[in-house]
Short mmCIF file of C-alpha atoms in Angstrom, two decimals:
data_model
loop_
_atom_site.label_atom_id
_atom_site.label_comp_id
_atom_site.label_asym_id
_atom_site.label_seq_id
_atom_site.Cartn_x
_atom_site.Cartn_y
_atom_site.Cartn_z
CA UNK A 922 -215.09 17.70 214.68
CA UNK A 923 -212.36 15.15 214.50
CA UNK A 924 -210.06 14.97 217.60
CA UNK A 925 -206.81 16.79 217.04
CA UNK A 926 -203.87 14.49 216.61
CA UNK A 927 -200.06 15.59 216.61
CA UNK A 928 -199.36 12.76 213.59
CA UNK A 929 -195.92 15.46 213.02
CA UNK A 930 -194.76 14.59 216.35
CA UNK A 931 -195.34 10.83 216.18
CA UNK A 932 -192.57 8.43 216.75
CA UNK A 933 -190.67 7.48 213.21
CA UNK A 934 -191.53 4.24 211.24
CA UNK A 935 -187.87 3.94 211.58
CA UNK A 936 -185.53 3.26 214.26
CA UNK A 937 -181.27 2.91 215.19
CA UNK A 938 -180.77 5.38 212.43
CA UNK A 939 -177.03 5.66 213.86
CA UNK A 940 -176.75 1.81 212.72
CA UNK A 941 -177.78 2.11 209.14
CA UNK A 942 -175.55 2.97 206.40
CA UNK A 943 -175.95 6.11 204.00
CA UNK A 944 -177.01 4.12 201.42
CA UNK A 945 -180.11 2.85 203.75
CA UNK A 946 -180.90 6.47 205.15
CA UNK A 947 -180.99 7.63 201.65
CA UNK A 948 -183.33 4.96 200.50
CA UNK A 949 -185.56 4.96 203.86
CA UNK A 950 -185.57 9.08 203.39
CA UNK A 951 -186.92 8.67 199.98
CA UNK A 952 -189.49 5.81 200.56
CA UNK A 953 -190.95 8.23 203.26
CA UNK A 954 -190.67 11.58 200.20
CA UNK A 955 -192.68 9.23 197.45
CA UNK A 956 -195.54 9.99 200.21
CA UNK A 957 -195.93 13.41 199.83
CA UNK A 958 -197.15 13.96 196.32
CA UNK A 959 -199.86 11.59 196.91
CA UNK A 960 -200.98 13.23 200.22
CA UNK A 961 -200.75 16.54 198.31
CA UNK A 962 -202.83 15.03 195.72
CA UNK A 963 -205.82 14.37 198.07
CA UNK A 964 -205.83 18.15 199.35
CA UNK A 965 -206.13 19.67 195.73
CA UNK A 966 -209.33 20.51 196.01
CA UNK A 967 -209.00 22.74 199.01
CA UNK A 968 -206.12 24.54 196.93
CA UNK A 969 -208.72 24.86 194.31
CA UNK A 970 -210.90 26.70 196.26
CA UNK A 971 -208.18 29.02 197.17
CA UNK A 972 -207.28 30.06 194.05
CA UNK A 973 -210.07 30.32 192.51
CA UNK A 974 -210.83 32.67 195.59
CA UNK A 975 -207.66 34.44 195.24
CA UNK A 976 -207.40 35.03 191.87
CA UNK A 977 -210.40 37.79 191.19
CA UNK A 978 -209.48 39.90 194.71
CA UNK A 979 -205.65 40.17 193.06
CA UNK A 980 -207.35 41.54 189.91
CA UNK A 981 -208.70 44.13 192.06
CA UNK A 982 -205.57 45.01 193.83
CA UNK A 983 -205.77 42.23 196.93
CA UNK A 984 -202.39 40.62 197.84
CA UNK A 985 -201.38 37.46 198.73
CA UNK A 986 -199.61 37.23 202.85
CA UNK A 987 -198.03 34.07 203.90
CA UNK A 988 -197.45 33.76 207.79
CA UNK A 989 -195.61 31.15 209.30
CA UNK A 990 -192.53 30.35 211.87
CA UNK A 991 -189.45 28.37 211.55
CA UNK A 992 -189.16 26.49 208.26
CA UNK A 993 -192.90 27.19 207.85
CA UNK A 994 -191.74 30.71 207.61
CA UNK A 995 -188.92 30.52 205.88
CA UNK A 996 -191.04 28.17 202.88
CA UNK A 997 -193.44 31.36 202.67
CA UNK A 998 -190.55 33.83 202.62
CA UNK A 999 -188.89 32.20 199.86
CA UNK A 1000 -192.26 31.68 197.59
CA UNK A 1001 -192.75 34.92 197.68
CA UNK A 1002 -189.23 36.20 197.00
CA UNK A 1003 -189.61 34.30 193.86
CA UNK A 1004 -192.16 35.80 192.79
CA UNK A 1005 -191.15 38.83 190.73
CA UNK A 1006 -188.09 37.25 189.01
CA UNK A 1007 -190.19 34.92 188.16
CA UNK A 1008 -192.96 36.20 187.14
CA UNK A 1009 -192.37 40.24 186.56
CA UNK A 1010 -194.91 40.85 189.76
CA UNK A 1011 -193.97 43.78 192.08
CA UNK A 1012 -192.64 42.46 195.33
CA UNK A 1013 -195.84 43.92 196.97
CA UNK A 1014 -198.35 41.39 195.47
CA UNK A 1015 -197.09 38.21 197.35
CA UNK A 1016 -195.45 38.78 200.95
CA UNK A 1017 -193.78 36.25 203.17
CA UNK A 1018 -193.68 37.36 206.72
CA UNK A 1019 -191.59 35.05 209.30
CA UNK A 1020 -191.88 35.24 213.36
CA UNK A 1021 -188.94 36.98 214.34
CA UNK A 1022 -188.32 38.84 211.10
CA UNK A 1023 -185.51 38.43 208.67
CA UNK A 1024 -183.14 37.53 211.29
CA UNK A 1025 -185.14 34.04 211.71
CA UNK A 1026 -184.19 33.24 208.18
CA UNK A 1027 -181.02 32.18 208.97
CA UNK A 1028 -181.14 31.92 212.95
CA UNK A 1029 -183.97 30.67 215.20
CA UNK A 1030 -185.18 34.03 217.17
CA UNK A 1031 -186.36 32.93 220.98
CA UNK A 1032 -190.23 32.39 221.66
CA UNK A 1033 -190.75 34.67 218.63
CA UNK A 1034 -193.40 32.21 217.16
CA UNK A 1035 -195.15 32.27 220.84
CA UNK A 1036 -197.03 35.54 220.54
CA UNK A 1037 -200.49 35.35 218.93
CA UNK A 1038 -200.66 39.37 218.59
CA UNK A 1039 -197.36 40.00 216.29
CA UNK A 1040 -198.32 38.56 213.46
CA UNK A 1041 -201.57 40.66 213.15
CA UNK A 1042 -199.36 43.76 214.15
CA UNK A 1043 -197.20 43.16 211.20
CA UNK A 1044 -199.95 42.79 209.15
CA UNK A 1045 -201.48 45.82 209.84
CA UNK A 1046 -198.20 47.61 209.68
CA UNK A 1047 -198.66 46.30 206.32
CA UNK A 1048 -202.50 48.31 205.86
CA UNK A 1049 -203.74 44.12 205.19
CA UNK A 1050 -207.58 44.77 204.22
CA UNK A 1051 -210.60 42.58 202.91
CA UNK A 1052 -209.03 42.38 199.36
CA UNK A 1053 -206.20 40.66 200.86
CA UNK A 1054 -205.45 36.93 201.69
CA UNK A 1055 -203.64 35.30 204.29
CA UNK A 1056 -202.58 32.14 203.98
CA UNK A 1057 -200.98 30.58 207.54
CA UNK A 1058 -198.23 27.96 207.44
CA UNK A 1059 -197.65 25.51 210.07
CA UNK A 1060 -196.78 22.18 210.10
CA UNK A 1061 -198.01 21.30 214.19
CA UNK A 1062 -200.50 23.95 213.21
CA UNK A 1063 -200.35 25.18 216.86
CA UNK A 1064 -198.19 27.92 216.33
CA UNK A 1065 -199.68 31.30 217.86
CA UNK A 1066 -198.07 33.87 215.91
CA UNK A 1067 -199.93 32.15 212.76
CA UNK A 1068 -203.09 31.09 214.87
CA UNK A 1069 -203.82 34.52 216.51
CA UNK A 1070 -203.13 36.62 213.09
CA UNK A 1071 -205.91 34.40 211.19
CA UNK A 1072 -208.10 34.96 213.80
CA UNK A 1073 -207.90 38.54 213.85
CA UNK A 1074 -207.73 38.58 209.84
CA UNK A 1075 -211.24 36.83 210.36
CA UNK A 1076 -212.69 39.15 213.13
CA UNK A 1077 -211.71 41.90 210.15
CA UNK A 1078 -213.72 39.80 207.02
CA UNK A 1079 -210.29 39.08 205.41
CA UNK A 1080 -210.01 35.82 203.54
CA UNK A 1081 -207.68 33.15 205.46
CA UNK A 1082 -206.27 29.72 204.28
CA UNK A 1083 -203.77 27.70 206.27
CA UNK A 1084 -201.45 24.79 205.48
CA UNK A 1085 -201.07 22.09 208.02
CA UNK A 1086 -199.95 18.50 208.53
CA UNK A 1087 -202.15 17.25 210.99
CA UNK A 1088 -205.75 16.60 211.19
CA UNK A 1089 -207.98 18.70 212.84
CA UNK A 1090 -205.00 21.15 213.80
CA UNK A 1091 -205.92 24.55 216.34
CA UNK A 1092 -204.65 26.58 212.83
CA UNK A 1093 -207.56 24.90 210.67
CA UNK A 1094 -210.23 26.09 213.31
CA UNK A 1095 -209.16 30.36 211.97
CA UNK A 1096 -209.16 29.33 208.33
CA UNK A 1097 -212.03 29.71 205.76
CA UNK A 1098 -209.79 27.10 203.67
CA UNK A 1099 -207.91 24.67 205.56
CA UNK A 1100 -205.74 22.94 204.08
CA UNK A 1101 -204.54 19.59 205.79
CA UNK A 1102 -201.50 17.35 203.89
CA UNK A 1103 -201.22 14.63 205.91
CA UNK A 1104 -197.98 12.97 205.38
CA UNK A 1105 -197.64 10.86 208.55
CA UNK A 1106 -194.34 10.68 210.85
CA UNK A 1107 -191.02 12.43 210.23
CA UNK A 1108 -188.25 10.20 209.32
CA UNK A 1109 -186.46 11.69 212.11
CA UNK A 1110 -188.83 11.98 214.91
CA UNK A 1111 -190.50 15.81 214.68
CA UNK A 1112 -188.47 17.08 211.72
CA UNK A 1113 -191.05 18.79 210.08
CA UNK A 1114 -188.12 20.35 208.01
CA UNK A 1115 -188.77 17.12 205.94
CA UNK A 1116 -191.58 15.58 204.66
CA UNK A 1117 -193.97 18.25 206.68
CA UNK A 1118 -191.97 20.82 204.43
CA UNK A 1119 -191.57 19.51 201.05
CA UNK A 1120 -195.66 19.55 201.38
CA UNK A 1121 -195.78 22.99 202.22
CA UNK A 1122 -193.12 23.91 199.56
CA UNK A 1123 -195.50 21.58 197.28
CA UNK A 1124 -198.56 23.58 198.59
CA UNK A 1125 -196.96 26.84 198.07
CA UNK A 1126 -195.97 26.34 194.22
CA UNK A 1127 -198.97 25.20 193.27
CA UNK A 1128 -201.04 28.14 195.14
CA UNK A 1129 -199.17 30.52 193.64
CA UNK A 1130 -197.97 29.20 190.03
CA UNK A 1131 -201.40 28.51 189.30
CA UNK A 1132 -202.36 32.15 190.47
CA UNK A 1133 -199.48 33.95 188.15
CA UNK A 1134 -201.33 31.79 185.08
CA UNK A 1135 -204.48 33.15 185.78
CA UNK A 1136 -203.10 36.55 186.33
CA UNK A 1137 -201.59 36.13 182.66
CA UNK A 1138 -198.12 36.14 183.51
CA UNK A 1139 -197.62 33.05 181.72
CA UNK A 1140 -198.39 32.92 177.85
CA UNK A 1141 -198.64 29.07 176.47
CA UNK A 1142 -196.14 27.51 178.95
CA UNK A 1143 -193.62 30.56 179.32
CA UNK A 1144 -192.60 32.72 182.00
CA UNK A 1145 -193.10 35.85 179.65
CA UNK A 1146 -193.02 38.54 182.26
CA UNK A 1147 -189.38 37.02 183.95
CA UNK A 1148 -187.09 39.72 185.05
CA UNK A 1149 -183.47 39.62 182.87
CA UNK A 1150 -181.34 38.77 186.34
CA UNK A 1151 -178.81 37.35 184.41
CA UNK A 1152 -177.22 35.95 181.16
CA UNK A 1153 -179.52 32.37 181.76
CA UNK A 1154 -182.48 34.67 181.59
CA UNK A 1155 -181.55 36.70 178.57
CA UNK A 1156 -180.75 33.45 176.54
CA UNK A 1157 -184.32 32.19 177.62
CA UNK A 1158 -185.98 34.83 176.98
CA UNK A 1159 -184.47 35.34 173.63
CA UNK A 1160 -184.82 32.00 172.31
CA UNK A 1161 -188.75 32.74 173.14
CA UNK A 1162 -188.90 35.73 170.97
CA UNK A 1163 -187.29 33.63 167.96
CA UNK A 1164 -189.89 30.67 168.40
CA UNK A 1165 -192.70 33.78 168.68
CA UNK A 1166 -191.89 36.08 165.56
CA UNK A 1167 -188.98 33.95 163.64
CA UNK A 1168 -186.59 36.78 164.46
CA UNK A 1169 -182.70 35.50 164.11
CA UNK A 1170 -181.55 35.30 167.69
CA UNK A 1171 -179.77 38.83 168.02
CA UNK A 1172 -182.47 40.78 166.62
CA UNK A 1173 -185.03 38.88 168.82
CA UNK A 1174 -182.00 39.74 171.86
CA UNK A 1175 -181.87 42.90 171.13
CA UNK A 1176 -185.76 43.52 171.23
CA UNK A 1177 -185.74 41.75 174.34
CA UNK A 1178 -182.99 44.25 175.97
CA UNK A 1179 -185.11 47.21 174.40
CA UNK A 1180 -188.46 46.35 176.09
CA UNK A 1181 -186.99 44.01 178.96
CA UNK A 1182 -189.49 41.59 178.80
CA UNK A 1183 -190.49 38.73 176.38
CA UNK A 1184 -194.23 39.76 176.57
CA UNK A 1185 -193.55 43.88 175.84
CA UNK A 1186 -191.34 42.85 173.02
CA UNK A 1187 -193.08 39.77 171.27
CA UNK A 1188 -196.43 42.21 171.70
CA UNK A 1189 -194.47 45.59 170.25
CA UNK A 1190 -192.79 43.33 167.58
CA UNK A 1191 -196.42 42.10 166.05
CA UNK A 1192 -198.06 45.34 166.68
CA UNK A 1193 -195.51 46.78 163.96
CA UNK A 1194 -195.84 44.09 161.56
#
C-alpha cells in the first residue's frame, strides 16, 4: 500500500504572492491549471471502469449519488443539477448530496463534514440499494461524512467510486474504484477550491457526459433530450430539427414546441413521412 501523503496540503511552488502583480498571479495561476488535464488524463482508465460499471445498473433503474463536503460538495451538487436540462433525465437519476445540506451551498455549515454516519443516513433516507452508485468526492480524501457513507454503501454490496487528489487517501481504502488525480500543491497553500477542484469538476463531466451518451440521450453530437428553459434552447433545438428533416425553421419550431423535445419531434416527424 503506498504511504498516504497530504500532496493538497503541501506548501505552494510559489511564494510573496502579495508582491507579484496581477498580471504574474494570472500567469503563475494558469501555469499551475495546464496541470490538470494531464493528471486527469492518467486517471481515465479508472473513470472507464466506472462507467462502464454504471452504465448497465442505470438501465435497470440504479442511480447515480455523489457525496462530498465543501467545494467537493458543492462540484457534485451542481453536476447533478445539470443533469436534466441538459439531458431531459428526471432529477432522480443523478443526486448531489452536500454535508450540511443546501444551506452549505452558499455558507460553510460547522463540523457538518465531521460525522461519518450522516451521509449514510441521507442515503438511506433516499431508499440507496445495490443498483445504485455512489461516487465520494474529496479532495484531502479524509473527510468522514464521505468516508463513513462508502463504507457503509460497501457493508450493503452497493457499488462505490471516489475522487481524490492525493495518493493513497483514507477515501480510496471504501472505494471499489478509486479514483486519484494528482495535481500536486495549491497555488495558494490548501485551496483545493483550485486546481484540486477543476479536477473534480473535470472528473465529474466526463463520468457523467459519457454516461448520458450511453444512455442515448445524445444522438450524433446533440443534446436531443434538452429541456426548452429558454429562448437559447428553443433556437438550438430548432435549428437541429431543420439540419434533421430539412423543415424551414418555423415549421421545425413549431414541431419542437408540440413534442418539447428534439428527439420526440425529429422521431414523430419521420415516422409520418
Amino acid at each position: 500500500m503506498v504511504e498516504f501523503e497530504k500532496i493538497t496540503e503541501k506548501p505552494s511552488l510559489y511564494d510573496h504572492l502579495e508582491d507579484k502583480s496581477v498580471h504574474e498571479l494570472l500567469t503563475e495561476i494558469n501555469e499551475e491549471d495546464k496541470k490538470v488535464a494531464v493528471a486527469v488524463e492518467k486517471v481515465i482508465p479508472q473513470i472507464e471502469k466506472l462507467v462502464e460499471s454504471i452504465v448497465p445498473k442505470m438501465k435497470r433503474g440504479g442511480r447515480i449519488f455523489y457525496l462530498g463536503a465543501g467545494t467537493s460538495g458543492r462540484l457534485g451538487v451542481l453536476d447533478a443539477s445539470e443533469i436534466p436540462p441538459t439531458y431531459g433525465m428526471p432529477d432522480t437519476y443523478v443526486i448531489g448530496l452536500i454535508a450540511g445540506g443546501d444551506t452549505a451551498l452558499r455558507n460553510p455549515v460547522e463540523a457538518a463534514e465531521d460525522s461519518a454516519e450522516k451521509g449514510w443516513k441521507e442515503l438511506c433516507d433516499r431508499n440507496v440499494n445495490p443498483l445504485d452508485t455512489v461516487i465520494g468526492i474529496a479532495a484531502s480524501g479524509t473527510t468522514p461524512y464521505v468516508i463513513g457513507a462508502l463504507h457503509r454503501c460497501r457493508e450493503s454490496g452497493i457499488l462505490t467510486a471516489s475522487i481524490s487528489c492525493n495518493p493513497g487517501a483514507p477515501v480510496s481504502q471504501e472505494a471499489d474504484i478509486p479514483i486519484e488525480v494528482i495535481v500536486g500543491p495549491e497555488f495558494v497553500t490548501g485551496s483545493t477550491r483550485m486546481k484540486s477542484g477543476t479536477a473534480q469538476k473535470m472528473v465529474l463531466n466526463m463520468i457523467s457526459t459519457a454516461t448520458m451518451i450511453k444512455m442515448g440521450r445524445v444522438k450524433g453530437n446533440r443534446m436531443v433530450n434538452m429541456q426548452l428553459t429558454n429562448q437559447k434552447l428553443v433556437d438550438r433545438g430548432t435549428r437541429m430539427i431543420v439540419e434533421e428533416t430539412g423543415l424551414d425553421y418555423e415549421a421545425a419550431k413549431n414541431l419542437l414546441l408540440l413534442h418539447g423535445s428534439v428527439k420526440k419531434a425529429v422521431d414523430e416527424y419521420m415516422e409520418h413521412q
